[in-house]
């Protein structure tokens, strides 16, 4: 036991430590940043983890001063605006001095509209809610660019050929990069595959396979982005291309029910079947 237990721990954990500390998470941050504007942008995220990864990447690449980073979850708190004002002197807070009452949603919409006059707004992921009542959502790789809608627009138009080509180029690179690394980990193994000697031993002593939480989280991030882009392709009438993205999204995150629902609809639509809308 004195020799066996350390050997088992090293065998099970060393590979996971190398994965976690490897280049994949840094590459995800680089993929987030690849379609950012050159400078003078406001980067918004509902997820602080993505925001911290972006902040680290911008610091490493010497671009920290080019952007304002905002966590939308914290925007209703006046104290957060005090922090943003200290960090970014140009920040205009809707909160009054010494205000403790939370900032209303309508004021936050007005804040975003004010920011859009002098800055380019980007979300680090797809979102929903009141911002999209006044902004169109244009997908560029992993990020979403918010562009003000005109008074005559209710929803944004489908993606142009130029936007489709730009996104196809991004995903082609991602498939040969991070996604190629993630798929063997996030995609469940074949049920009938032959177990290695180590796998048989771990199964015999009832040790379950190790799931790297960081890689499954990254898999879910890319999976969600793939579904969002697949939906945009369907809006543009590109159903065949969209199906490939939904299938890849399922492989990266088998628990992504939205990918399965969209793929099911896509297959029926391409087969000429009418699909009823269920409320």
Coordinates of N, CA and C in Angstrom, one line a residue, residues 1-18 201-202 205 207 210:
X1 N 0.8 -1.2 0.0 CA 0.0 0.0 0.0 C 0.9 1.3 0.0
X2 N 2.0 1.2 0.7 CA 2.9 2.4 0.8 C 3.4 2.8 -0.6
X3 N 3.6 1.8 -1.5 CA 4.0 2.1 -2.9 C 2.8 2.3 -3.8
X4 N 1.8 1.4 -3.6 CA 0.7 1.4 -4.6 C -0.1 2.7 -4.6
X5 N -0.5 3.2 -3.4 CA -1.4 4.3 -3.3 C -0.7 5.6 -4.0
X6 N 0.5 5.9 -3.7 CA 1.1 7.1 -4.4 C 1.2 6.8 -5.9
X7 N 1.5 5.6 -6.3 CA 1.5 5.3 -7.8 C 0.2 5.5 -8.4
X8 N -0.9 5.1 -7.7 CA -2.3 5.3 -8.3 C -2.6 6.8 -8.4
X9 N -2.2 7.6 -7.3 CA -2.5 9.0 -7.3 C -1.8 9.7 -8.4
X10 N -0.5 9.4 -8.6 CA 0.3 10.0 -9.6 C -0.3 9.7 -11.0
X11 N -0.7 8.4 -11.2 CA -1.2 8.0 -12.5 C -2.5 8.7 -12.8
X12 N -3.4 8.9 -11.8 CA -4.7 9.5 -12.0 C -4.7 11.0 -12.1
X13 N -3.8 11.6 -11.3 CA -3.8 13.1 -11.2 C -2.8 13.8 -12.0
X14 N -1.6 13.2 -12.3 CA -0.6 14.0 -13.0 C -1.1 14.5 -14.3
X15 N -1.8 13.6 -15.1 CA -2.3 14.0 -16.4 C -3.3 15.1 -16.3
X16 N -4.1 15.1 -15.2 CA -5.1 16.1 -15.0 C -4.5 17.5 -14.7
X17 N -3.4 17.4 -13.9 CA -2.7 18.6 -13.5 C -2.1 19.2 -14.8
X18 N -1.5 18.4 -15.6 CA -0.9 18.9 -16.8 C -1.9 19.5 -17.8
X201 N -8.1 -2.2 -13.8 CA -7.7 -2.2 -12.4 C -8.5 -1.2 -11.6
X202 N -8.7 0.1 -12.1 CA -9.5 1.1 -11.4 C -10.9 0.6 -11.3
X205 N -11.3 -1.9 -8.4 CA -11.3 -1.3 -7.1 C -12.3 -0.1 -7.0
X207 N -12.9 2.7 -8.6 CA -12.5 4.1 -8.8 C -13.1 4.6 -10.2
X210 N -11.6 10.0 -13.9 CA -11.5 11.4 -13.5 C -12.1 12.3 -14.6

